[in-house]
Short mmCIF file of C-alpha atoms in Angstrom, two decimals:
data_model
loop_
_atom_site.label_atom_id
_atom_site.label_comp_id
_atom_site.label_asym_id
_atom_site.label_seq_id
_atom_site.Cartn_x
_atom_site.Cartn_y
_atom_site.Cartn_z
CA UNK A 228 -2.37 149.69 -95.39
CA UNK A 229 0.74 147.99 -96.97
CA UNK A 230 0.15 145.18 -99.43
CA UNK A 231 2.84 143.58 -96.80
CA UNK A 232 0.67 144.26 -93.90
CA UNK A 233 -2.99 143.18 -95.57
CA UNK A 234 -1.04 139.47 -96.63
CA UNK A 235 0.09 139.45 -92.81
CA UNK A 236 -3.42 140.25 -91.32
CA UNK A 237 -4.85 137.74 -93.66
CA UNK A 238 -2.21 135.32 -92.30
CA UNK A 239 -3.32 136.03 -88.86
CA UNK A 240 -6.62 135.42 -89.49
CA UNK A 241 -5.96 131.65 -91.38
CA UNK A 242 -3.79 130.77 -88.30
CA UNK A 243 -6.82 131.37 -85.82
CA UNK A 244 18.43 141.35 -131.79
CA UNK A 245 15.97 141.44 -135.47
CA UNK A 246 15.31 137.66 -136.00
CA UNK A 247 14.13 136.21 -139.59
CA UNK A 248 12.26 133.89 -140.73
CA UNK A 249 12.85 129.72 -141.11
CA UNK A 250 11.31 126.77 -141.42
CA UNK A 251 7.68 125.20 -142.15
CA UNK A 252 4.62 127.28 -140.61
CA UNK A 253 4.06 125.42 -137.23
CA UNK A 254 0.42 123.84 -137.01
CA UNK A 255 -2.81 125.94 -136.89
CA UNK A 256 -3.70 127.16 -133.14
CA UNK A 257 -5.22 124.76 -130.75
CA UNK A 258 -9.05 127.08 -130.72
CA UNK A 259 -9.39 124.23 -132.97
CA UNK A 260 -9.26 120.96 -130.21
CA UNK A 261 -12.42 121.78 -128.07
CA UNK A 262 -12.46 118.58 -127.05
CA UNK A 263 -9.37 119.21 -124.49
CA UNK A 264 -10.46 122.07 -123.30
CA UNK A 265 -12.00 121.17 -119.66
CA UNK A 266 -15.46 121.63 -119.00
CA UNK A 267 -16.53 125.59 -117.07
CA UNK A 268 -17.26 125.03 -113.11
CA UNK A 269 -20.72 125.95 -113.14
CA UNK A 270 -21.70 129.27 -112.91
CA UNK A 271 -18.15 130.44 -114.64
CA UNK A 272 -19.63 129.46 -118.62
CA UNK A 273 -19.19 131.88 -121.22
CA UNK A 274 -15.44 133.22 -119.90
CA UNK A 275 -12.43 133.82 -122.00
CA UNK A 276 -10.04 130.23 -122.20
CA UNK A 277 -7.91 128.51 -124.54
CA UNK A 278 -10.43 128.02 -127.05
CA UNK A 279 -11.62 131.86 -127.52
CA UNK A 280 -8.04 133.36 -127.01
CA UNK A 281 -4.51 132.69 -128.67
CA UNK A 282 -3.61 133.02 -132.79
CA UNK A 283 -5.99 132.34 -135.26
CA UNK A 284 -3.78 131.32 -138.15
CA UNK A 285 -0.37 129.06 -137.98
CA UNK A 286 2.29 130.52 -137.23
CA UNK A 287 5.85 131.11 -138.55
CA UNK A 288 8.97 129.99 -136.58
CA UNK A 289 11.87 132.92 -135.86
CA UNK A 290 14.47 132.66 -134.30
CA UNK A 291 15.59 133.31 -130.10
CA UNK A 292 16.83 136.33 -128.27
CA UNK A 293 15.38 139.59 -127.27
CA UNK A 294 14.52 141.64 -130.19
CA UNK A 295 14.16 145.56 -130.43
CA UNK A 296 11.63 146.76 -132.07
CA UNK A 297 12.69 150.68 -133.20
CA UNK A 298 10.47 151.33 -136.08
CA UNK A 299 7.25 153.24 -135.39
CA UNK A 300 3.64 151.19 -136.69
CA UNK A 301 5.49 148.42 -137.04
CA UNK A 302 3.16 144.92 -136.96
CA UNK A 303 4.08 141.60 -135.88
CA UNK A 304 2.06 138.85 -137.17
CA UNK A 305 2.25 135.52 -137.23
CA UNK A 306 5.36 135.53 -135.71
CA UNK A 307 6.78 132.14 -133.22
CA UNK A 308 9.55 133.64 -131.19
CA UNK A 309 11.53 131.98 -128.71
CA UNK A 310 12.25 135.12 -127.12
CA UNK A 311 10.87 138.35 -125.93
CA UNK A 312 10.10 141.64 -127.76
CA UNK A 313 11.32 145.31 -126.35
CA UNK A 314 9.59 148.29 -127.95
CA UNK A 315 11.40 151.60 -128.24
CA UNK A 316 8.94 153.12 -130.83
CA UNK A 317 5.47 154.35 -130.91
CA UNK A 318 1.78 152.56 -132.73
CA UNK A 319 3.33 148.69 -132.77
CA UNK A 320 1.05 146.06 -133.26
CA UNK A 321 1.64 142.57 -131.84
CA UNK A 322 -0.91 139.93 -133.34
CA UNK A 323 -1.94 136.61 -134.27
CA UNK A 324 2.21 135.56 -132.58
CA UNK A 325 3.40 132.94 -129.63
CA UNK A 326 5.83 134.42 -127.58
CA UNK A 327 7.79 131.97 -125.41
CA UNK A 328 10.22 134.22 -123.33
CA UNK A 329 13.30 133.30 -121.10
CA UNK A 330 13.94 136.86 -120.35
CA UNK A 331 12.09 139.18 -117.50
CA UNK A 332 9.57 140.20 -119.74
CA UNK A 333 7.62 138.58 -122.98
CA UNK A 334 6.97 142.46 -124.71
CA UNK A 335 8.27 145.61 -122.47
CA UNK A 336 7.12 148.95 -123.90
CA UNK A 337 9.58 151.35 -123.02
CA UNK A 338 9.10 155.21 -121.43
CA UNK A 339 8.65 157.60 -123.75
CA UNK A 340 6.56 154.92 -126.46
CA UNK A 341 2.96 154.77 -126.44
CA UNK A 342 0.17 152.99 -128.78
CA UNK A 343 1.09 149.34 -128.05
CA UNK A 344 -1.27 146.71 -128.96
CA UNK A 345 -0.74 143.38 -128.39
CA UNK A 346 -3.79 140.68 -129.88
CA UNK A 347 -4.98 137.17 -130.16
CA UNK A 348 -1.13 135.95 -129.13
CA UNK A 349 -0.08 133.17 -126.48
CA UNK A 350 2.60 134.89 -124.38
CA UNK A 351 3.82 132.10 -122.17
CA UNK A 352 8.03 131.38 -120.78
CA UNK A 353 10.16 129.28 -119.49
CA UNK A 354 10.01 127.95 -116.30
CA UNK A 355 13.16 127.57 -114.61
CA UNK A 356 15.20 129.47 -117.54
CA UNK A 357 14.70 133.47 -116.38
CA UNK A 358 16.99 136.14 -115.86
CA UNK A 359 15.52 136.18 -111.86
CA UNK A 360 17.08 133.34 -110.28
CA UNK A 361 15.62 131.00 -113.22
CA UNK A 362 11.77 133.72 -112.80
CA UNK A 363 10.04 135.35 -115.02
CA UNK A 364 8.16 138.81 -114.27
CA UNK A 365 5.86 139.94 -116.64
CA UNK A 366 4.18 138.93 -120.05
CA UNK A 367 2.96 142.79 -121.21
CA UNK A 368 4.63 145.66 -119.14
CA UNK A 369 4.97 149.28 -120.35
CA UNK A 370 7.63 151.48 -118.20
CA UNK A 371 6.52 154.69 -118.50
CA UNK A 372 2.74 156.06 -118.65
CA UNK A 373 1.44 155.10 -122.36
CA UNK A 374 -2.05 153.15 -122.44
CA UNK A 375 -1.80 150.12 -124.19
CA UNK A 376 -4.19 147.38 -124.93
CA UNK A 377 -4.21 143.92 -124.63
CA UNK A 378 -7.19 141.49 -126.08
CA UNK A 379 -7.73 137.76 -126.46
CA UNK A 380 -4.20 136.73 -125.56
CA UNK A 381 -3.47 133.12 -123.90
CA UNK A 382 -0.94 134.16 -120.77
CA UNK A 383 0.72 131.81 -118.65
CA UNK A 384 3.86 131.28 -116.49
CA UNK A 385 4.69 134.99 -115.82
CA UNK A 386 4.82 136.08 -111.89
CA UNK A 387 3.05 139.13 -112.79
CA UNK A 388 1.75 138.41 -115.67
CA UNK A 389 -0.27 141.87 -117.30
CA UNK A 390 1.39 144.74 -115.48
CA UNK A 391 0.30 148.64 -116.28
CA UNK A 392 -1.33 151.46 -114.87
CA UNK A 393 -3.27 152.41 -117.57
CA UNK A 394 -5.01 150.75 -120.51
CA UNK A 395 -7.61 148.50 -121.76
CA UNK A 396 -7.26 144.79 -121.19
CA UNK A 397 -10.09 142.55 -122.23
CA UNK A 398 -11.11 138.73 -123.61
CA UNK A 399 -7.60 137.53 -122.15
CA UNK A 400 -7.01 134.06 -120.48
CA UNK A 401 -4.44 134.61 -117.70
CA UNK A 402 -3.72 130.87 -116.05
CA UNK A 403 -1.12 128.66 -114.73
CA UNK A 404 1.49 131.65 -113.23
CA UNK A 405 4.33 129.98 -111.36
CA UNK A 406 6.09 130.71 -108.44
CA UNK A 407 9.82 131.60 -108.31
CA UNK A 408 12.11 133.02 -105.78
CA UNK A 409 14.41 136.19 -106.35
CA UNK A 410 18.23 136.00 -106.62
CA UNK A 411 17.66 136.69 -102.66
CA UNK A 412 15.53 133.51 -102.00
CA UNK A 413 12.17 135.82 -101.47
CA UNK A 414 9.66 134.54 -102.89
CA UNK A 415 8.14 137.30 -105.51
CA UNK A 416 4.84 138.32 -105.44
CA UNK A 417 2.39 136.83 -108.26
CA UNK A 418 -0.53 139.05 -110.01
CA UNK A 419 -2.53 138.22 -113.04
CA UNK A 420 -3.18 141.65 -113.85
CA UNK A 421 -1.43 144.35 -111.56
CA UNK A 422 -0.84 147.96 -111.51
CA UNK A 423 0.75 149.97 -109.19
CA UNK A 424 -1.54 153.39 -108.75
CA UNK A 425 -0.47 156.69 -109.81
CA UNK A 426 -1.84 156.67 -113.15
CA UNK A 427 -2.74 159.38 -115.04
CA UNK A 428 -5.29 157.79 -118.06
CA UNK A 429 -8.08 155.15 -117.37
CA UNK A 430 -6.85 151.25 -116.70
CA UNK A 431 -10.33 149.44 -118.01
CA UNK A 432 -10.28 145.66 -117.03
CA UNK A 433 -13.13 143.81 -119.11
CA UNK A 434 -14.35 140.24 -119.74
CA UNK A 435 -11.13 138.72 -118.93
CA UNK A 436 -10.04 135.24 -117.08
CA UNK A 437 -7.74 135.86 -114.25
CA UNK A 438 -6.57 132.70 -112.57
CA UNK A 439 -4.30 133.19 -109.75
CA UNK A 440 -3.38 129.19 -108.71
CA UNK A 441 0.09 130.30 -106.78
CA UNK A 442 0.05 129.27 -102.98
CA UNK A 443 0.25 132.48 -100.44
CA UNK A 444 3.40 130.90 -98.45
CA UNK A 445 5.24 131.37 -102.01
CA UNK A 446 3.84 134.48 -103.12
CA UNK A 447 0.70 134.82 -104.43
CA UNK A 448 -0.96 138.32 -104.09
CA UNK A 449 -3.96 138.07 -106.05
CA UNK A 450 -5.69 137.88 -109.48
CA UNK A 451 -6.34 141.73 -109.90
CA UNK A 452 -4.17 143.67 -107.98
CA UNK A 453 -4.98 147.29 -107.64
CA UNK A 454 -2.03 148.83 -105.17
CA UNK A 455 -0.91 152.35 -104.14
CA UNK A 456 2.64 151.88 -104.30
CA UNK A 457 3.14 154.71 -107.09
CA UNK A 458 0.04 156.66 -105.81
CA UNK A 459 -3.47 156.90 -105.14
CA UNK A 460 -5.17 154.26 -107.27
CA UNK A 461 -8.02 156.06 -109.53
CA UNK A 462 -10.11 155.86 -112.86
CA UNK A 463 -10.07 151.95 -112.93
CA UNK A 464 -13.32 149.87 -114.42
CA UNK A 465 -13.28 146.50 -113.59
CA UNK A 466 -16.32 144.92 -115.62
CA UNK A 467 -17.27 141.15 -115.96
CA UNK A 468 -14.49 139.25 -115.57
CA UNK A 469 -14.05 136.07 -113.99
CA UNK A 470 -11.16 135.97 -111.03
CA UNK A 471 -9.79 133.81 -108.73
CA UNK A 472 -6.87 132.86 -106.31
CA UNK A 473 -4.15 135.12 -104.27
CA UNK A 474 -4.18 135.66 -100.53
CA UNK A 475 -7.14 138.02 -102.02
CA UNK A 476 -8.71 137.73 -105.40
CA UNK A 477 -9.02 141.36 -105.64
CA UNK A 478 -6.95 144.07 -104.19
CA UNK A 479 -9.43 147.67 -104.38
CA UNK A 480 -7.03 150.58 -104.42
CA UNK A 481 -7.04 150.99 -100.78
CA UNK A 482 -8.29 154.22 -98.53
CA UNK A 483 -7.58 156.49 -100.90
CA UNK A 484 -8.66 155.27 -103.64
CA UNK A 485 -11.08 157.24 -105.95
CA UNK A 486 -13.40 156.81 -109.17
CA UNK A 487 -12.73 152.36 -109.03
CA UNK A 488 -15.76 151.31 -110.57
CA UNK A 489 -15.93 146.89 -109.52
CA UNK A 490 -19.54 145.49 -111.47
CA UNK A 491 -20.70 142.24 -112.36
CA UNK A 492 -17.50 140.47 -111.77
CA UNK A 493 -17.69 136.25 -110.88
CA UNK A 494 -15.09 135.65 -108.04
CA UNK A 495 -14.67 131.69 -108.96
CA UNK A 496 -13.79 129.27 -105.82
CA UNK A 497 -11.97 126.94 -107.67
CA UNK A 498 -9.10 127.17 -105.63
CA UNK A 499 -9.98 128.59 -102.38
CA UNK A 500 -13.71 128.27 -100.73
CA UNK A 501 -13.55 132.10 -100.53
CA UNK A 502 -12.01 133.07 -103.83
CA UNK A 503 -8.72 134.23 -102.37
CA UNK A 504 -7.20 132.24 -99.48
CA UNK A 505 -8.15 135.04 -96.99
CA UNK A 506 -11.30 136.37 -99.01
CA UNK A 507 -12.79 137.59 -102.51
CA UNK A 508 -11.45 141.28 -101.98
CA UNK A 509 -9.79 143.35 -99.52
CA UNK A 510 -8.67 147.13 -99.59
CA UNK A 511 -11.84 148.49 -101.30
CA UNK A 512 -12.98 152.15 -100.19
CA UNK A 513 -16.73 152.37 -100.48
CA UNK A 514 -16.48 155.73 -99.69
CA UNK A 515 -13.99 156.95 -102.01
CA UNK A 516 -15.30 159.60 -104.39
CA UNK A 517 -17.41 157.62 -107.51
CA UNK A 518 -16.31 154.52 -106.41
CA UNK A 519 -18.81 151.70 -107.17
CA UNK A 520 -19.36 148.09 -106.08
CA UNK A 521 -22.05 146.55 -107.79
CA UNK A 522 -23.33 142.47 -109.11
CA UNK A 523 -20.06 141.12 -107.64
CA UNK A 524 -20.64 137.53 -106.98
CA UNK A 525 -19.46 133.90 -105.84
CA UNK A 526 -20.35 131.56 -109.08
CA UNK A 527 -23.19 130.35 -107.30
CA UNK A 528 -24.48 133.58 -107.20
CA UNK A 529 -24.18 134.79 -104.10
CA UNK A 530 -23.24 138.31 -103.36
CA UNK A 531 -20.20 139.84 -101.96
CA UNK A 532 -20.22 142.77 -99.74
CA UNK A 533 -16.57 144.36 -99.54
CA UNK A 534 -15.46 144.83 -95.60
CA UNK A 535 -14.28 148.43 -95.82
CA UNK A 536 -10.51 149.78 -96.34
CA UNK A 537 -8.10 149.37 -93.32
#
């Protein structure tokens, strides 16, 4: 089933350039002001947010534009760029940096590349100011096939906001995406972690926040979306993380989906009584070769069985 036609069923159902340095280091991170950081919903404690995720050191201001990155191991730290980062080059390390992009991605590894890492940053944009009718698309996205990881990073704003089909993201805080319309007036779909099947490596998604607050009548998909649309979805671990929003919180693969492995994961009703507007998770095929489904829960502990793939 489409990702069109499970968002239409669930309607049904609700209706019955190099930049260098300048200036004064800008303040130490904000892991450092607890005491605005809003209390967990019980049952959600323990959960990556602003606090645990972010830089850890203050941070140097550079200047704006999309810079190209073309040397291979280079390392990006401490870095404050109004702007966005494209990587044509292999082993780059992204670290301890704010990112505050106006373009249609915050870092874009390019085809070909592989051995990205982007850690402890806050990639966040512009509301308003993107290349897509004033949108933004995606904070990390990588073109081609290359695994790349992405750990304790603060996202925010992006439609889609971590978008690969393999990898390892884990300890991130994804929150606050916002909707926007395309230069046709559609509005675009929203995903705090997507990935569009077909993949060839392992995509491991681990201990992460995943906060999908987007209404469904402008756009919102879900918080993990795991979709066929470049193949049969397969070799995904989805382990402890805490997820809510979309028309669905989770999208599974769909029916032919294979070796999706969904344990101990909190689907938070913060938004929605049912974690998702239409439900906690759609698309899952329980009997897809080494698939599991196992400790998936509402935060007040109660289970949740997955109705099988349409």
């Amino acid at each position: 089933m489409t990702r069109l036609r499970l968002l239409l069923a669930g309607l049904a159902l609700v209706l019955c350039a190099a930049c260098s340095p300048g200036g004064d280091p800008a303040p130490a991170p904000s892991r450092e002001r607890a005491q605005d950081a809003k209390p967990p919903l019980p049952g959600e404690a323990g959960f990556p947010d602003a606090r645990s995720t972010g830089p850890r050191v203050g941070l140097t201001p550079h200047g704006a534009g999309n810079v190209s990155i073309r040397t291979d191991g280079t390392v990006i730290k401490g870095w404050d760029l109004t702007g966005s980062l494209d990587i044509y080059a292999d082993d780059v390390t992204v670290v301890d940096s704010r990112i505050t992009s106006a373009n249609w991605w915050g870092i874009n590894l390019r085809p070909g590349h592989s051995g990205l890492k982007v850690l402890h940053s806050t990639i966040t944009a512009v509301p308003g100011k993107g290349p897509d009718n004033g949108g933004v698309d995606y904070a990390v996205s990588t073109m081609g096939t290359a695994s790349t990881e992405v750990g304790w990073c603060d996202i925010s704003v992006f439609g889609n906001a971590l978008s690969m089909g393999q990898g390892y993201l884990h300890d991130n805080y994804v929150h606050d995406l916002v909707p926007f319309r395309n230069s046709g007036g559609e509005w675009q779909h929203t995903d705090a972690v997507i990935s569009g099947g077909g993949n060839t490596g392992e995509l491991v998604v681990r201990h992460n926040t995943l906060l999908n607050p987007v209404p469904v009548d402008r756009g919102a998909s879900a918080a993990l979306g795991l979709f066929a649309d470049a193949g049969h979805v397969s070799r995904v671990s989805v382990e402890r993380n805490l997820l809510a929003g979309g028309a669905y919180a989770l999208y599974g693969g769909g029916p032919g989906a294979t070796r999706v492995r969904v344990t101990d994961n909190v689907f938070s009703r913060r938004y929605h009584r049912n974690s998702g507007v239409y439900g906690a998770v759609t698309a899952w095929n329980e009997g897809g070769s080494g698939n599991v489904w196992r400790g998936n829960r509402f935060s007040d502990g109660t289970p949740i069985v997955p109705e099988p793939a349409g």
